[in-house]
Tab-separated table of C-alpha atoms in Angstrom:
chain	number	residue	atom	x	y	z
U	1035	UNK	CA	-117.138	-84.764	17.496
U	1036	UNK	CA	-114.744	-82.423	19.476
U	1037	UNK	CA	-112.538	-80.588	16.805
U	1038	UNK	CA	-110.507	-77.689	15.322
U	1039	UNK	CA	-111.339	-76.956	11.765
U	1040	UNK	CA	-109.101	-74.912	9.430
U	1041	UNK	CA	-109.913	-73.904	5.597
U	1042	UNK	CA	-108.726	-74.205	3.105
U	1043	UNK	CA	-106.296	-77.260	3.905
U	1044	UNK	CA	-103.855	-76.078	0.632
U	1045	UNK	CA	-103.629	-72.513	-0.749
U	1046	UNK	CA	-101.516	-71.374	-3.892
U	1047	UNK	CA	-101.829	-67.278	-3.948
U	1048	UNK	CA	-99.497	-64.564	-5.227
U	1049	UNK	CA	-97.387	-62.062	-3.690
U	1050	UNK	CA	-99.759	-58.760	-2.653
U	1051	UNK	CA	-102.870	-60.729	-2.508
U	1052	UNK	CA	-104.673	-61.028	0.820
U	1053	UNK	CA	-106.029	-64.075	2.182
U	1054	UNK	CA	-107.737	-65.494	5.213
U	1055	UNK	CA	-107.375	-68.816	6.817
U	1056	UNK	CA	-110.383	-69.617	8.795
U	1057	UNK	CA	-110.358	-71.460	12.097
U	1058	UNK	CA	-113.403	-72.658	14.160
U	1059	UNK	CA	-113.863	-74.861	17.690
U	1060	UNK	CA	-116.756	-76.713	18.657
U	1061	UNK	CA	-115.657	-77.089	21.902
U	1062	UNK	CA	-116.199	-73.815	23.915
U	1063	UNK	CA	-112.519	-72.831	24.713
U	1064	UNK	CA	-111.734	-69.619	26.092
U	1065	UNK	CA	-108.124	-69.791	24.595
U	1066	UNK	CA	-107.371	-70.290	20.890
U	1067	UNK	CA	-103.832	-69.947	19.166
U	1068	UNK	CA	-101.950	-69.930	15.741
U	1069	UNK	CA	-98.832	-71.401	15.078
U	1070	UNK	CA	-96.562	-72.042	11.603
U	1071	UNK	CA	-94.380	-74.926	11.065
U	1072	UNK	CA	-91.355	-74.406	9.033
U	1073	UNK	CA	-88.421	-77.033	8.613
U	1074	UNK	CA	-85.908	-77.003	11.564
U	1075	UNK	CA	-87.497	-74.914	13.376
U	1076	UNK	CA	-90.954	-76.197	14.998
U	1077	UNK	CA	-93.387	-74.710	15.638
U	1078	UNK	CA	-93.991	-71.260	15.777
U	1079	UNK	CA	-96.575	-69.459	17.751
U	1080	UNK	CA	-98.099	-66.441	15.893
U	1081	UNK	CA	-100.893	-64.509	17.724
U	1082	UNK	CA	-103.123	-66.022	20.455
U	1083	UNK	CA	-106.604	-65.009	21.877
U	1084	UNK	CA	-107.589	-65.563	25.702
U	1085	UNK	CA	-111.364	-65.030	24.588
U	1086	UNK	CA	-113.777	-62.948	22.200
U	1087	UNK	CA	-111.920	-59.515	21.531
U	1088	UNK	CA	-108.738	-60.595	23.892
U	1089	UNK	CA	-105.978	-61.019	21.118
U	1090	UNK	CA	-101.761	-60.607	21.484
U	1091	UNK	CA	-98.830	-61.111	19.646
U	1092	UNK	CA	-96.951	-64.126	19.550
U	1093	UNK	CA	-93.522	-64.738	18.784
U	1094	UNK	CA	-93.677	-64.365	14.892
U	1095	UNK	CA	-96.271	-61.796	14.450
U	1096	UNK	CA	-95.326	-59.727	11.522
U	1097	UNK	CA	-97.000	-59.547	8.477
U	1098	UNK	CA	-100.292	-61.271	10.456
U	1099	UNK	CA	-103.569	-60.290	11.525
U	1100	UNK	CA	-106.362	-62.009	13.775
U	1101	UNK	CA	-109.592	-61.148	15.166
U	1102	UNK	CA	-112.101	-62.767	17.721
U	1103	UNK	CA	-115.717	-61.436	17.507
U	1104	UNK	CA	-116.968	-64.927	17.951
U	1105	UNK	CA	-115.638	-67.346	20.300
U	1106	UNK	CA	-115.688	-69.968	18.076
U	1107	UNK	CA	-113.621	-68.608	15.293
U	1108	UNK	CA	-110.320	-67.364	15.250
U	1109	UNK	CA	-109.303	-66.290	11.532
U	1110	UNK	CA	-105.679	-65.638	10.730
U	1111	UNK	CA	-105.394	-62.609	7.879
U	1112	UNK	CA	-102.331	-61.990	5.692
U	1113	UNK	CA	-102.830	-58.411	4.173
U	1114	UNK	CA	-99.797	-58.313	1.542
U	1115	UNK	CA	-98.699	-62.113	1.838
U	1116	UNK	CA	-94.813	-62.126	0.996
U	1117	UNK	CA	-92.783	-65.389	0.017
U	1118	UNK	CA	-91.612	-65.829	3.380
U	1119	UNK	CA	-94.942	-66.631	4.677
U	1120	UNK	CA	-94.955	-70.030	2.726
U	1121	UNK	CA	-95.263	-72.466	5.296
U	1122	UNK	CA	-97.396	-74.745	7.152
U	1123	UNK	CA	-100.232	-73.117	9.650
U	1124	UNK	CA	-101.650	-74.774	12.680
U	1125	UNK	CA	-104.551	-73.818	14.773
U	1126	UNK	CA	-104.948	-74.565	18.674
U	1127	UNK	CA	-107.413	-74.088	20.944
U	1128	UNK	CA	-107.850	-75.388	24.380
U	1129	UNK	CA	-109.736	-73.831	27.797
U	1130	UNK	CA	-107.802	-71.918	29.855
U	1131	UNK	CA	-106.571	-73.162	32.849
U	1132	UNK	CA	-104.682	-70.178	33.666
U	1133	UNK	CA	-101.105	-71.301	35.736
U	1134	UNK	CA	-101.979	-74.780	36.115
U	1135	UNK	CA	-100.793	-76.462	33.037
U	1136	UNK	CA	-102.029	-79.647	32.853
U	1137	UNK	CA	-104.176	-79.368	29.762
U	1138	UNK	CA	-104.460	-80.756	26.569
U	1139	UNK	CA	-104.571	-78.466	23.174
U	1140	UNK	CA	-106.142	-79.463	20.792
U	1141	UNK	CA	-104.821	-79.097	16.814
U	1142	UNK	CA	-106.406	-78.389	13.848
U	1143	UNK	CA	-105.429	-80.353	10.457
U	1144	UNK	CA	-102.831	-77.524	9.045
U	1145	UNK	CA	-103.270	-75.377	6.331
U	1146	UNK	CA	-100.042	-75.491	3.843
U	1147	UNK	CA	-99.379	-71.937	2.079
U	1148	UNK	CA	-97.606	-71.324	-0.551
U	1149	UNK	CA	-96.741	-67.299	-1.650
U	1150	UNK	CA	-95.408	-67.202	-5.467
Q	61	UNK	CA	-86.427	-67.775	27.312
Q	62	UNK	CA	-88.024	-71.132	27.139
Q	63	UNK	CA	-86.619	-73.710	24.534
Q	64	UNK	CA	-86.516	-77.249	23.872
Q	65	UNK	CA	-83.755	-79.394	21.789
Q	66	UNK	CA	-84.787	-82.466	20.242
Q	67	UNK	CA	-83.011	-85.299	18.773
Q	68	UNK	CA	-82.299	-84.267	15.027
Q	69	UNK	CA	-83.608	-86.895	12.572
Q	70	UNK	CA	-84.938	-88.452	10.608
Q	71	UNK	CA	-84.427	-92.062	12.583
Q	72	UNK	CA	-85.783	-95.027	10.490
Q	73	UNK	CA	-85.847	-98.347	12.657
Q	74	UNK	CA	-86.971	-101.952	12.053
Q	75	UNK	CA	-90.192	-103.267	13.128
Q	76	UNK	CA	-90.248	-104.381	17.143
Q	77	UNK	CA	-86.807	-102.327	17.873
Q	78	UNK	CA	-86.293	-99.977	20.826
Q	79	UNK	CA	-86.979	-96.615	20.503
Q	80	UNK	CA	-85.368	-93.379	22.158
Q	81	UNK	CA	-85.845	-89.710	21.199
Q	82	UNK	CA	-84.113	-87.635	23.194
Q	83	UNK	CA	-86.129	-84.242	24.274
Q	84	UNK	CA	-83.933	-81.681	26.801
Q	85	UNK	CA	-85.446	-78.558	28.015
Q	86	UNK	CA	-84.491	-74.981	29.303
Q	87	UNK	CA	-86.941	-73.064	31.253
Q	88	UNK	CA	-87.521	-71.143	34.733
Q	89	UNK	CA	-89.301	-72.651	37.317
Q	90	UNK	CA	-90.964	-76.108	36.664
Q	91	UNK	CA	-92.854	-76.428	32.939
Q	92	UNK	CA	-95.111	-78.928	31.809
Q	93	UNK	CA	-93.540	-80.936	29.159
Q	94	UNK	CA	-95.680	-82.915	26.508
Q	95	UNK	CA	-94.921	-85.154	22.911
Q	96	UNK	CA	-96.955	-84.909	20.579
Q	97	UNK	CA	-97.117	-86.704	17.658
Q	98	UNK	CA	-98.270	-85.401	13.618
Q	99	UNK	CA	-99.194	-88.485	10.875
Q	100	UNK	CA	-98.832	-87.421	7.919
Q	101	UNK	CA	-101.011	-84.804	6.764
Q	102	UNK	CA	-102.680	-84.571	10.134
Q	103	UNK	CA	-102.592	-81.926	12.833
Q	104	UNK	CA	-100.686	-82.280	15.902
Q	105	UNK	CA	-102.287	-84.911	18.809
Q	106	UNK	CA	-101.391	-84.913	21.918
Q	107	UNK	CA	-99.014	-88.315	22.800
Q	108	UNK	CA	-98.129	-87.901	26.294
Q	109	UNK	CA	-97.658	-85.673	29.189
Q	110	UNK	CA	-96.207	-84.692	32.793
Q	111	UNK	CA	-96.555	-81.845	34.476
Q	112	UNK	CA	-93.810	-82.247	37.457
Q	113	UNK	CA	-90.754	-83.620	37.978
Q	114	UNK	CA	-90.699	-87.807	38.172
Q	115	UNK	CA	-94.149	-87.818	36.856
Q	116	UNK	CA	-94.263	-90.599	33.817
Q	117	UNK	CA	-96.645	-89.964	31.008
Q	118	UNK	CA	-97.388	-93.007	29.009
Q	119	UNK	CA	-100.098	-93.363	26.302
Q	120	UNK	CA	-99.855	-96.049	22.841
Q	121	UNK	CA	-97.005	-97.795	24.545
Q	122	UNK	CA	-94.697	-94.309	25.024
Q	123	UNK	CA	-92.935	-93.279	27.809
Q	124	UNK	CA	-91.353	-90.433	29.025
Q	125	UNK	CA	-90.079	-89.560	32.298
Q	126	UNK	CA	-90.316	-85.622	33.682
Q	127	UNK	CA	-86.215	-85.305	34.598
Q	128	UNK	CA	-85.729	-82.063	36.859
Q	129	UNK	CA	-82.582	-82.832	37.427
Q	130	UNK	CA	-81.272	-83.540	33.732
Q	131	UNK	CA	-83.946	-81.281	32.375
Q	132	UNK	CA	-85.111	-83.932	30.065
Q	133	UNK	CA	-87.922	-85.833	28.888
Q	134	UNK	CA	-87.310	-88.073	26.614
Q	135	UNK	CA	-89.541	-90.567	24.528
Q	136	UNK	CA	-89.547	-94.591	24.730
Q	137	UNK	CA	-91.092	-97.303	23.386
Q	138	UNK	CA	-89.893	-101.275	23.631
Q	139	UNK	CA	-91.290	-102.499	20.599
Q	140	UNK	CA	-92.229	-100.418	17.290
Q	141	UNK	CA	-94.628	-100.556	14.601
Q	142	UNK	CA	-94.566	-99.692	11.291
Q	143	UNK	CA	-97.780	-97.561	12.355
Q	144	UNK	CA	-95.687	-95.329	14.890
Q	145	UNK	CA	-94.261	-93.718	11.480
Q	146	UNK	CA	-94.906	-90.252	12.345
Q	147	UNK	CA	-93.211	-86.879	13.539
Q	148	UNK	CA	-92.274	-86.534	17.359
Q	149	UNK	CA	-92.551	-82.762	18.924
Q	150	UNK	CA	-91.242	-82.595	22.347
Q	151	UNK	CA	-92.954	-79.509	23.672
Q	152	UNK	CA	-93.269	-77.436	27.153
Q	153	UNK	CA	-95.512	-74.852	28.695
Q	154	UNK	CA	-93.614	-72.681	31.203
Q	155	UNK	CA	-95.192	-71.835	34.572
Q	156	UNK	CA	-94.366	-68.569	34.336
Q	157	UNK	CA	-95.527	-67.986	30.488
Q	158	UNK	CA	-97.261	-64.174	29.931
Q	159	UNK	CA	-100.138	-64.126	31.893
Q	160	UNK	CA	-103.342	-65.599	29.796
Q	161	UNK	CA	-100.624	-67.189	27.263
Q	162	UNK	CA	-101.187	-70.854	27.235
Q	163	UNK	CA	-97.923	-71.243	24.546
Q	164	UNK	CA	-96.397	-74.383	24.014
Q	165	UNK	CA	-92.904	-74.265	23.218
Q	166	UNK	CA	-91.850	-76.809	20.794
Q	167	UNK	CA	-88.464	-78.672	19.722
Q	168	UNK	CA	-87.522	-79.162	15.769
Q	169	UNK	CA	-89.213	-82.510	15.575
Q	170	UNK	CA	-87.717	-85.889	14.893
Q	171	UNK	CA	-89.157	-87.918	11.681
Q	172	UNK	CA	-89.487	-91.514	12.281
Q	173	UNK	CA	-89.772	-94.059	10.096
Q	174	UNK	CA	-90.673	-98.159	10.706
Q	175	UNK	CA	-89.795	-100.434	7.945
Q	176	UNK	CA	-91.114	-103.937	8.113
């Protein structure tokens, strides 16, 4: 089955302490993606990745870090996690199409934060 | 910059009534415009698309209509179920995104609920 996978689905951590949310396609895209979702505001794109070792910032990219040494995985790394980075995370992934557009990306099932 | 305003919610309807979310957009050039829909404590799937102007996208019974001239693309369906209970995001892709940057650009979302 095609899919996005995240883990953990819920995490409960302290201020200071790093984490990593994990991400992984089966489905052989080039392009891959995180967003968060916070009330009122959508969602948020964070850092993307065009392909293995290809990674940019997004539009909320502070206090994040990602890497892409496989293309498969895509893990999202919070080195001091702060309150503010309680929210809900989405990965994407999809192939890239470059300017055309008319493509499909696909979600994984969230991962819900929560900084103390 | 790219953005997209979406009906505020939450909108709770009766079974079989008419629904309309209204989705308007700002962007340069022509963007591909999208709804997806998130079920509770699911990920993000795609519900429709179009990507240029008078195109319809229709999937589930939804419809939405690409509207150059209004900039708008909003959601319909005739007759609702209590299983369309969901969250809408209206969401584009701008043709002239950062190269390699396949970001979607997403409204607030709109909660709807169906009560029997």
């Amino acid at each position: 089955e095609a899919q996005v996978t995240q883990n953990p689905r819920y995490l409960i951590t302290v201020t200071g302490k790093k984490l990593t949310v994990t991400c992984s396609q089966n489905m052989n895209h080039e392009y891959m993606s995180w967003y968060r979702q916070d009330p009122g505001l959508g969602l948020r794109q964070i850092y993307y990745s065009m392909n293995v070792e290809v990674t940019d910032k997004g539009d909320v990219p502070e206090g994040y870090k990602v890497s892409r040494k496989e293309k498969r995985n895509f893990p999202l790394i919070l080195e001091s996690p702060s309150p503010n980075q309680t929210s809900l995370y989405f990965c994407a992934s999809t192939p890239f199409y470059g300017a055309s557009g008319s493509y499909e990306q696909f979600f994984g099932p969230g991962t819900r934060l929560t900084v103390l | 910059g790219d953005s997209v305003t979406q009906m505020e919610g939450p909108v709770t309807l009766s079974e079989e009534a008419f629904l309309t979310i209204n989705c308007t957009y700002t962007a340069t050039g022509y963007p591909s415009l999208f709804w997806y829909v998130q079920y509770p404590g699911e990920g993000l799937q795609l519900l429709l698309k179009a990507t240029k102007a008078d195109d319809k996208g229709s999937n589930k019974g939804f419809e939405a209509t690409y509207r150059k001239e209004t900039t708008s693309f909003h959601l319909e369906k005739g007759s609702v179920q209590v299983s369309d209970s969901a969250v809408y995001f209206c969401a584009l892709r701008g043709p002239l995104s950062n190269f390699g940057n396949e970001k979607l650009t997403f409204g607030t979302g709109t909660r709807l609920t169906i009560i029997p």
